[in-house]
Amino acid sequence: MSLLFQRGLATMASLKKASKVVCIGRNYADHIAELNSARPKQPFFFLKPPSSILLPGEGPVIRPRGINLHYEVELALVIGKRVRDFDALDEKAALDAVESYALSIDMTARNAQNEAKKKGLPWDIAKGFDTFLPLSKIIAKSAIPDPHKIELYLTVNNVVHQNDSTELMLFRIPQILGDISKVMTLEPGDIVLTGTPKGVGAVVPGDVMRAGIRINGKELEEAKIEVA
Amino acid sequence: MSLLFQRGLATMASLKKASKVVCIGRNYADHIAELNSARPKQPFFFLKPPSSILLPGEGPVIRPRGINLHYEVELALVIGKRVRDFDALDEKAALDAVESYALSIDMTARNAQNEAKKKGLPWDIAKGFDTFLPLSKIIAKSAIPDPHKIELYLTVNNVVHQNDSTELMLFRIPQILGDISKVMTLEPGDIVLTGTPKGVGAVVPGDVMRAGIRINGKELEEAKIEVA
Ligand SMILES: [Mg+2]
Ligand SMILES: [Mg+2]
Ligand SMILES: [Mg+2]
């Protein structure tokens, strides 16, 4: 836990001091279908290094040479308390453990990931390049009354590619926290990505990604991401 | 980078504040053979969460239910400066980037890892349980004149299972730093595990692991790990 965070609320600076970023895979059925993946019986997850975090205004996402770069828009949770062996049935405690939210794009080197999958190798390189985790500003918890009922969208060059409700999550936040914290204790300031809806795809140099959250059709200003 | 670390030297407390732990896989030929793995053309790596760090005296390694738990003794580097796009041929700069060392045991849920490999899933669960990264005390850089010429050993219940020289590394420290930092910027305080020699195996509840480093046959006191 960073000292910045200890003072109370998450700040943009404290996001980069997260002790870990944990990401849920395959949490929307239509996204599983589009990648021809198997549907998991329980949430599985992987890590992105905090060095991959890209805050608003920090510049473009790096396009590493030879990489087929995919976007995945996801709701991110900023954890507010230590979470260990969490009871997956306790919806209230789950939301208590969340300090705030952010929107995120889980940038993925898709060809490197596909090769890793084929060879049984770790995903961490494919997921972990510098700049591979653009984040929005912090979203106060009060701005999202129900995290399972918001709309996530992502456009590339103003064409909508992803646009779905978090209602479609296969595993909801309590179960996500339960499953992660049976393995890894979550610390205050840690970031949890909750999975991406369908519509992932490639970006090339020059493409501009815009992403955001709508609640009952109304845009959440602090959730906006614009990144090249 | 933690504030503790900014004051200068790594401390036991600053180890747990590492912004990431990066681990090299398959870096000793005989270990690759014993797991029937393919020999990599370049170093590949994965992350362990800092929450998996177990400092001396913090208690035993957790045996998660249903897990075949393996030890892997490894030399760990504590990074002293920001490392990005590092020149893999620059042996002197590589050692300059290292602030200190520690001995480590990369505890691995082998059956979970084998299942992940088969299904093309991430390794992070198999590698990332709480307590899955026992560390020794910090080893001052001056205590290890040549990190490519020390002996690592690990015993279980006083029977020697691993005992090899770091001379046998397939990829040496400059190349390890070069390959990691082309993907992820290494930050001061980050920890890099350099791979395990042959002899990995299972431990069950009650087993006591002891590990250490010998230099020219002489035991390095601060490198000793004793953990149940
Ligand atoms: Mg994702
Ligand atoms: Mg930290
Ligand atoms: Mg290892």
Coordinates of C-alpha atoms and ligand atoms in Angstrom, one line a residue:
Chain A
M1 CA 0.0 0.0 0.0
S2 CA 1.4 3.4 -0.9
L3 CA 1.7 6.2 1.6
L4 CA -0.4 8.4 -0.7
F5 CA -3.1 5.9 -0.5
Q6 CA -2.9 5.6 3.3
R7 CA -4.0 9.2 3.6
G8 CA -7.4 8.1 2.5
L9 CA -8.8 8.3 -1.0
A10 CA -7.2 7.0 -4.1
T11 CA -5.4 9.6 -6.2
M12 CA -4.2 9.5 -9.8
A13 CA -0.6 9.2 -8.3
S14 CA -1.6 6.4 -6.0
L15 CA -3.0 4.3 -8.9
K16 CA 0.6 3.8 -10.2
K17 CA 1.7 2.7 -6.7
A18 CA -0.8 -0.2 -6.8
S19 CA 1.0 -3.3 -5.4
K20 CA -0.8 -5.3 -8.1
V21 CA -3.3 -5.2 -10.9
V22 CA -5.4 -8.3 -11.2
C23 CA -7.5 -9.0 -14.3
I24 CA -10.4 -11.3 -14.8
G25 CA -10.4 -13.2 -18.1
R26 CA -13.5 -14.4 -20.0
N27 CA -16.2 -12.7 -18.0
Y28 CA -18.7 -11.9 -20.8
A29 CA -20.1 -14.8 -22.8
D30 CA -20.1 -13.0 -26.2
H31 CA -16.5 -12.1 -25.8
I32 CA -15.6 -15.7 -25.0
A33 CA -17.4 -16.7 -28.2
E34 CA -15.7 -14.2 -30.4
L35 CA -12.2 -15.5 -29.3
N36 CA -13.3 -19.1 -29.6
S37 CA -12.3 -19.6 -25.9
A38 CA -13.7 -22.1 -23.4
R39 CA -16.2 -20.8 -20.8
P40 CA -14.6 -21.0 -17.4
K41 CA -16.3 -22.7 -14.5
Q42 CA -14.9 -20.1 -12.1
P43 CA -13.2 -16.8 -12.7
F44 CA -9.6 -17.1 -13.8
F45 CA -7.2 -14.1 -13.6
F46 CA -3.8 -12.8 -14.4
L47 CA -1.6 -9.9 -13.5
K48 CA -0.6 -6.8 -15.3
P49 CA 2.5 -4.9 -13.9
P50 CA 1.8 -1.4 -12.5
S51 CA 4.5 -0.2 -14.9
S52 CA 1.9 -0.7 -17.7
I53 CA -0.5 1.9 -16.3
L54 CA -1.0 4.9 -18.5
L55 CA -2.8 7.8 -16.9
P56 CA -4.8 10.4 -18.7
G57 CA -2.5 12.8 -20.7
E58 CA 0.5 10.6 -20.5
G59 CA 0.6 10.0 -24.2
P60 CA -0.2 7.2 -26.6
V61 CA -0.2 3.4 -26.2
I62 CA 3.1 2.0 -27.5
R63 CA 2.7 -0.2 -30.6
P64 CA 5.5 -2.7 -30.1
R65 CA 6.9 -3.9 -33.4
G66 CA 5.4 -7.1 -34.8
I67 CA 2.5 -7.0 -32.3
N68 CA -1.2 -7.2 -33.2
L69 CA -2.5 -4.8 -30.6
H70 CA -6.0 -5.3 -29.2
Y71 CA -8.1 -3.1 -26.9
E72 CA -10.4 -4.5 -24.2
V73 CA -12.5 -2.0 -22.3
E74 CA -13.1 -3.0 -18.7
L75 CA -14.5 -1.6 -15.5
A76 CA -11.7 -1.3 -12.9
L77 CA -12.1 -1.5 -9.1
V78 CA -9.8 0.3 -6.8
I79 CA -9.6 -1.8 -3.6
G80 CA -10.1 0.1 -0.3
K81 CA -9.3 -2.5 2.3
R82 CA -7.3 -5.7 2.7
V83 CA -9.3 -8.5 1.2
R84 CA -8.5 -12.1 2.0
D85 CA -10.6 -15.3 1.8
F86 CA -13.6 -13.1 0.9
D87 CA -17.1 -14.5 1.1
A88 CA -18.3 -14.6 -2.5
L89 CA -21.9 -14.4 -1.4
D90 CA -21.6 -11.2 0.5
E91 CA -22.6 -8.5 -2.0
K92 CA -22.6 -5.7 0.6
A93 CA -19.1 -6.5 1.9
A94 CA -17.8 -6.6 -1.7
L95 CA -19.0 -3.1 -2.4
D96 CA -17.6 -2.1 1.0
A97 CA -14.2 -3.3 -0.2
V98 CA -14.2 -1.1 -3.3
E99 CA -12.9 2.3 -2.6
S100 CA -13.5 3.8 -6.1
Y101 CA -13.7 2.9 -9.8
A102 CA -11.9 3.7 -13.0
L103 CA -12.4 2.8 -16.6
S104 CA -9.6 0.9 -18.1
I105 CA -8.4 -0.6 -21.4
D106 CA -6.7 -3.9 -21.1
M107 CA -4.4 -3.6 -24.1
T108 CA -3.3 -7.0 -25.3
A109 CA -0.6 -8.2 -27.7
R110 CA -3.1 -10.7 -29.3
N111 CA -0.6 -12.6 -31.5
A112 CA 1.8 -12.9 -28.6
Q113 CA -1.0 -14.1 -26.3
N114 CA -2.2 -16.6 -28.9
E115 CA 1.3 -18.0 -29.3
A116 CA 1.7 -18.2 -25.5
K117 CA -1.6 -20.0 -25.2
K118 CA -0.5 -22.5 -27.9
K119 CA 2.8 -23.1 -26.2
G120 CA 1.4 -23.2 -22.6
L121 CA 3.5 -20.1 -21.7
P122 CA 2.6 -17.3 -19.4
W123 CA 0.5 -14.3 -20.6
D124 CA 2.4 -11.7 -18.7
I125 CA 4.5 -10.5 -21.7
A126 CA 1.4 -10.2 -24.0
K127 CA -0.4 -8.3 -21.3
G128 CA 2.4 -6.3 -19.7
F129 CA 4.1 -3.9 -22.0
D130 CA 4.6 -0.3 -20.8
T131 CA 1.4 1.8 -21.6
F132 CA -0.7 -1.4 -21.9
L133 CA -3.1 -0.2 -19.2
P134 CA -4.7 3.2 -20.0
L135 CA -6.9 4.4 -17.1
S136 CA -9.5 7.1 -16.8
K137 CA -9.6 9.5 -13.9
I138 CA -10.7 8.0 -10.7
I139 CA -14.5 7.6 -10.5
A140 CA -16.0 8.2 -7.0
K141 CA -18.0 5.3 -5.7
S142 CA -21.0 7.5 -5.3
A143 CA -21.0 8.1 -9.1
I144 CA -21.8 4.4 -9.8
P145 CA -24.8 3.3 -7.6
D146 CA -24.8 -0.2 -9.2
P147 CA -21.5 -1.4 -10.8
H148 CA -23.5 -4.3 -12.4
K149 CA -25.7 -1.9 -14.3
I150 CA -23.6 0.5 -16.3
E151 CA -22.8 0.6 -19.9
L152 CA -19.2 0.4 -21.1
Y153 CA -18.3 1.6 -24.6
L154 CA -15.2 1.9 -26.7
T155 CA -14.8 3.5 -30.1
V156 CA -11.9 3.5 -32.5
N157 CA -11.8 6.6 -34.8
N158 CA -15.3 7.3 -33.6
V159 CA -16.7 4.0 -34.8
V160 CA -18.3 2.1 -31.9
H161 CA -16.7 -1.3 -31.3
Q162 CA -17.7 -2.2 -27.8
N163 CA -20.9 -1.2 -26.1
D164 CA -22.4 -3.5 -23.5
S165 CA -23.8 -3.5 -20.0
T166 CA -21.9 -4.9 -17.0
E167 CA -25.2 -6.8 -16.3
L168 CA -23.7 -9.3 -18.7
M169 CA -20.8 -10.2 -16.4
L170 CA -20.7 -14.0 -15.9
F171 CA -19.0 -13.6 -12.5
R172 CA -20.1 -10.5 -10.5
I173 CA -17.9 -8.5 -8.2
P174 CA -18.4 -10.5 -5.0
Q175 CA -17.4 -13.7 -6.7
I176 CA -14.5 -12.0 -8.4
L177 CA -13.2 -10.8 -5.0
G178 CA -13.9 -14.2 -3.5
D179 CA -12.0 -16.1 -6.1
I180 CA -9.0 -13.7 -6.3
S181 CA -8.6 -13.4 -2.5
K182 CA -8.6 -17.2 -2.0
V183 CA -5.3 -17.1 -3.8
M184 CA -3.9 -13.6 -3.4
T185 CA -4.6 -11.1 -0.6
L186 CA -5.8 -7.9 -2.1
E187 CA -4.3 -4.8 -0.6
P188 CA -5.7 -1.2 -0.4
G189 CA -4.8 0.5 -3.7
D190 CA -4.8 -2.7 -5.7
I191 CA -6.7 -2.6 -9.0
V192 CA -9.0 -5.3 -10.3
L193 CA -10.1 -5.4 -13.9
T194 CA -13.5 -7.1 -14.3
G195 CA -13.3 -8.4 -17.9
T196 CA -14.3 -7.1 -21.3
P197 CA -17.5 -7.4 -23.3
K198 CA -17.6 -8.4 -26.9
G199 CA -16.2 -6.3 -29.7
V200 CA -12.4 -6.4 -29.0
G201 CA -10.2 -5.7 -32.0
A202 CA -7.0 -4.3 -33.3
V203 CA -5.6 -0.8 -33.4
V204 CA -2.8 0.5 -35.6
P205 CA -0.6 3.6 -35.2
G206 CA -2.7 6.7 -35.7
D207 CA -6.0 5.1 -34.4
V208 CA -7.6 7.0 -31.6
M209 CA -9.5 5.0 -28.9
R210 CA -12.2 6.7 -26.9
A211 CA -13.9 4.8 -24.1
G212 CA -16.5 5.7 -21.5
I213 CA -19.3 4.7 -19.2
R214 CA -23.0 5.6 -19.5
I215 CA -25.4 5.2 -16.6
N216 CA -29.1 5.2 -17.7
G217 CA -27.9 6.7 -21.0
K218 CA -26.0 9.5 -19.3
E219 CA -22.2 9.9 -19.9
L220 CA -20.0 9.9 -16.9
E221 CA -17.4 12.6 -17.5
E222 CA -14.7 11.3 -15.3
A223 CA -14.8 7.9 -16.9
K224 CA -13.8 9.1 -20.3
I225 CA -10.6 7.8 -21.9
E226 CA -9.1 9.3 -25.1
V227 CA -5.8 7.7 -26.1
A228 CA -3.9 7.2 -29.4
Chain B
M1 CA 9.0 2.7 -5.9
S2 CA 8.4 2.8 -2.2
L3 CA 9.4 5.7 0.0
L4 CA 11.4 3.4 2.1
F5 CA 13.4 2.4 -0.9
Q6 CA 13.9 6.0 -2.0
R7 CA 16.0 6.7 1.1
G8 CA 18.7 4.5 -0.4
L9 CA 19.2 0.9 0.3
A10 CA 16.7 -1.9 0.1
T11 CA 15.4 -3.1 3.5
M12 CA 13.3 -6.1 4.4
A13 CA 10.3 -3.9 4.6
S14 CA 10.9 -2.3 1.2
L15 CA 11.0 -5.8 -0.4
K16 CA 7.3 -6.2 0.2
K17 CA 6.7 -2.8 -1.4
A18 CA 8.2 -3.9 -4.7
S19 CA 6.1 -2.6 -7.6
K20 CA 6.6 -6.0 -9.3
V21 CA 8.3 -9.3 -9.1
V22 CA 9.5 -10.7 -12.5
C23 CA 10.5 -14.3 -12.8
I24 CA 12.5 -15.9 -15.6
G25 CA 11.3 -19.4 -16.7
R26 CA 13.5 -22.2 -18.0
N27 CA 16.9 -20.7 -17.4
Y28 CA 18.8 -23.9 -16.6
A29 CA 19.0 -26.7 -19.2
D30 CA 18.8 -29.6 -16.8
H31 CA 15.6 -28.1 -15.2
I32 CA 14.0 -27.8 -18.7
A33 CA 14.8 -31.4 -19.3
E34 CA 13.3 -32.6 -16.0
L35 CA 10.0 -30.9 -16.7
N36 CA 10.0 -32.0 -20.4
S37 CA 9.7 -28.4 -21.4
A38 CA 10.9 -26.7 -24.6
R39 CA 14.1 -24.7 -24.5
P40 CA 13.3 -21.1 -25.1
K41 CA 15.2 -19.0 -27.8
Q42 CA 15.0 -16.0 -25.5
P43 CA 14.2 -15.6 -21.8
F44 CA 10.5 -15.7 -21.1
F45 CA 9.1 -14.4 -17.9
F46 CA 6.1 -14.1 -15.7
L47 CA 5.0 -12.1 -12.6
K48 CA 4.4 -13.1 -9.0
P49 CA 2.4 -10.6 -6.9
P50 CA 4.2 -8.8 -4.1
S51 CA 1.5 -10.3 -1.8
S52 CA 3.2 -13.7 -2.2
I53 CA 6.4 -12.5 -0.5
L54 CA 7.2 -14.4 2.7
L55 CA 10.0 -12.7 4.7
P56 CA 12.2 -14.7 7.2
G57 CA 10.3 -15.5 10.4
E58 CA 6.9 -14.8 8.8
G59 CA 5.8 -18.4 9.2
P60 CA 5.3 -21.4 6.9
V61 CA 4.4 -21.6 3.2
I62 CA 0.7 -22.3 2.8
R63 CA -0.2 -25.6 1.3
P64 CA -3.4 -24.9 -0.6
R65 CA -5.8 -27.8 -0.6
G66 CA -5.5 -30.0 -3.7
I67 CA -2.2 -28.4 -4.7
N68 CA 1.0 -30.3 -5.6
L69 CA 3.4 -27.7 -4.2
H70 CA 6.9 -27.5 -5.7
Y71 CA 10.0 -25.5 -4.6
E72 CA 12.4 -23.8 -7.1
V73 CA 15.4 -22.1 -5.5
E74 CA 16.5 -19.0 -7.4
L75 CA 18.9 -16.1 -7.1
A76 CA 16.8 -12.9 -6.8
L77 CA 18.0 -9.4 -7.9
V78 CA 16.8 -6.3 -6.2
I79 CA 16.8 -3.5 -8.8
G80 CA 18.4 -0.2 -7.9
K81 CA 17.6 2.1 -10.8
R82 CA 15.0 2.5 -13.5
V83 CA 15.8 0.1 -16.3
R84 CA 14.2 0.5 -19.7
D85 CA 15.3 -0.9 -23.1
F86 CA 18.5 -2.2 -21.5
D87 CA 21.4 -3.1 -23.7
A88 CA 21.8 -6.9 -23.2
L89 CA 25.5 -6.8 -24.1
D90 CA 26.4 -4.3 -21.3
E91 CA 27.6 -6.6 -18.5
K92 CA 28.8 -3.6 -16.4
A93 CA 25.6 -1.6 -16.6
A94 CA 23.6 -4.7 -15.7
L95 CA 25.5 -5.1 -12.4
D96 CA 25.2 -1.4 -11.9
A97 CA 21.4 -1.7 -12.1
V98 CA 21.4 -4.3 -9.3
E99 CA 21.2 -2.8 -5.9
S100 CA 21.4 -6.0 -3.9
Y101 CA 20.5 -9.7 -3.9
A102 CA 18.3 -12.2 -2.0
L103 CA 17.8 -15.9 -2.2
S104 CA 14.3 -16.9 -3.1
I105 CA 12.1 -19.9 -3.5
D106 CA 9.6 -19.7 -6.4
M107 CA 6.9 -21.9 -4.9
T108 CA 4.7 -23.3 -7.6
A109 CA 1.4 -25.1 -7.6
R110 CA 2.7 -27.6 -10.1
N111 CA -0.6 -29.4 -10.9
A112 CA -2.4 -26.0 -11.4
Q113 CA 0.5 -24.8 -13.6
N114 CA 0.4 -28.0 -15.7
E115 CA -3.4 -27.6 -16.1
A116 CA -2.9 -23.9 -17.1
K117 CA -0.3 -24.9 -19.7
K118 CA -2.5 -27.5 -21.2
K119 CA -5.5 -25.1 -21.4
G120 CA -3.4 -22.1 -22.6
L121 CA -4.3 -20.2 -19.4
P122 CA -2.2 -17.8 -17.4
W123 CA 0.3 -19.0 -14.8
D124 CA -0.4 -16.3 -12.3
I125 CA -2.7 -18.3 -10.0
A126 CA -0.2 -21.3 -10.0
K127 CA 2.6 -18.9 -9.1
G128 CA 0.8 -16.3 -7.0
F129 CA -0.7 -17.7 -3.8
D130 CA 0.1 -15.8 -0.6
T131 CA 3.5 -17.1 0.9
F132 CA 4.6 -18.5 -2.4
L133 CA 7.8 -16.4 -2.4
P134 CA 10.0 -17.1 0.6
L135 CA 13.0 -14.7 0.6
S136 CA 16.2 -14.6 2.5
K137 CA 17.5 -11.5 4.2
I138 CA 18.9 -8.9 1.8
I139 CA 22.4 -9.8 0.5
A140 CA 24.7 -6.8 0.1
K141 CA 26.1 -6.6 -3.5
S142 CA 29.6 -6.7 -2.1
A143 CA 29.0 -10.2 -0.7
I144 CA 28.5 -11.6 -4.2
P145 CA 31.5 -10.6 -6.4
D146 CA 30.2 -12.6 -9.4
P147 CA 26.5 -13.5 -9.5
H148 CA 27.2 -16.0 -12.3
K149 CA 29.6 -18.0 -10.1
I150 CA 27.8 -18.9 -6.9
E151 CA 26.2 -22.2 -5.8
L152 CA 22.5 -22.4 -5.0
Y153 CA 21.3 -25.2 -2.9
L154 CA 18.0 -26.4 -1.4
T155 CA 17.3 -29.3 1.0
V156 CA 14.1 -30.8 2.2
N157 CA 14.3 -32.4 5.6
N158 CA 18.1 -32.1 5.3
V159 CA 18.2 -34.1 2.0
V160 CA 19.8 -32.1 -0.8
H161 CA 17.5 -31.7 -3.8
Q162 CA 19.0 -28.7 -5.6
N163 CA 22.7 -27.8 -5.8
D164 CA 24.1 -26.1 -8.8
S165 CA 26.1 -23.1 -9.9
T166 CA 24.6 -20.0 -11.5
E167 CA 27.3 -20.6 -14.2
L168 CA 24.7 -22.9 -15.7
M169 CA 22.2 -20.1 -16.5
L170 CA 21.3 -20.2 -20.1
F171 CA 20.6 -16.4 -20.1
R172 CA 22.8 -14.3 -17.9
I173 CA 21.8 -11.2 -16.0
P174 CA 22.5 -8.6 -18.7
Q175 CA 20.3 -10.5 -21.2
I176 CA 17.6 -11.0 -18.6
L177 CA 17.4 -7.3 -17.9
G178 CA 17.6 -6.5 -21.6
D179 CA 14.7 -8.8 -22.4
I180 CA 12.4 -7.8 -19.5
S181 CA 13.0 -4.1 -20.0
K182 CA 12.1 -4.2 -23.7
V183 CA 8.6 -5.1 -22.4
M184 CA 8.3 -3.7 -18.9
T185 CA 10.3 -0.8 -17.3
L186 CA 12.0 -2.1 -14.1
E187 CA 11.6 0.3 -11.2
P188 CA 13.9 0.6 -8.2
G189 CA 12.9 -2.0 -5.6
D190 CA 11.6 -4.4 -8.2
I191 CA 12.7 -8.0 -7.8
V192 CA 13.9 -10.3 -10.5
L193 CA 14.1 -14.1 -10.1
T194 CA 16.7 -15.6 -12.4
G195 CA 15.4 -19.1 -12.8
T196 CA 15.9 -22.4 -11.0
P197 CA 18.4 -25.2 -11.5
K198 CA 17.4 -28.9 -11.7
G199 CA 16.1 -30.8 -8.8
V200 CA 12.7 -29.2 -8.2
G201 CA 10.2 -31.4 -6.4
A202 CA 7.2 -31.5 -4.1
V203 CA 6.9 -30.6 -0.4
V204 CA 4.1 -31.7 1.9
P205 CA 2.9 -30.3 5.3
G206 CA 5.6 -30.8 7.9
D207 CA 8.5 -30.7 5.4
V208 CA 11.2 -28.2 6.2
M209 CA 13.0 -26.5 3.3
R210 CA 16.4 -25.0 3.8
A211 CA 18.2 -23.1 1.1
G212 CA 21.3 -21.1 0.8
I213 CA 24.2 -19.8 -1.3
R214 CA 27.9 -21.0 -1.2
I215 CA 30.7 -19.0 -2.7
N216 CA 33.9 -21.0 -3.3
G217 CA 32.4 -23.5 -0.9
K218 CA 31.8 -21.0 1.9
E219 CA 28.2 -20.5 3.2
L220 CA 26.7 -17.0 2.9
E221 CA 25.0 -16.5 6.2
E222 CA 22.5 -13.8 5.1
A223 CA 21.3 -16.0 2.2
K224 CA 19.9 -18.8 4.4
I225 CA 16.3 -19.6 4.2
E226 CA 14.6 -22.0 6.5
V227 CA 10.9 -22.4 6.0
A228 CA 8.3 -25.0 6.7
Ligands
MG1 MG -9.1 -8.3 -20.4
MG2 MG 4.1 -0.3 -4.3
MG3 MG 11.0 -20.4 -11.2

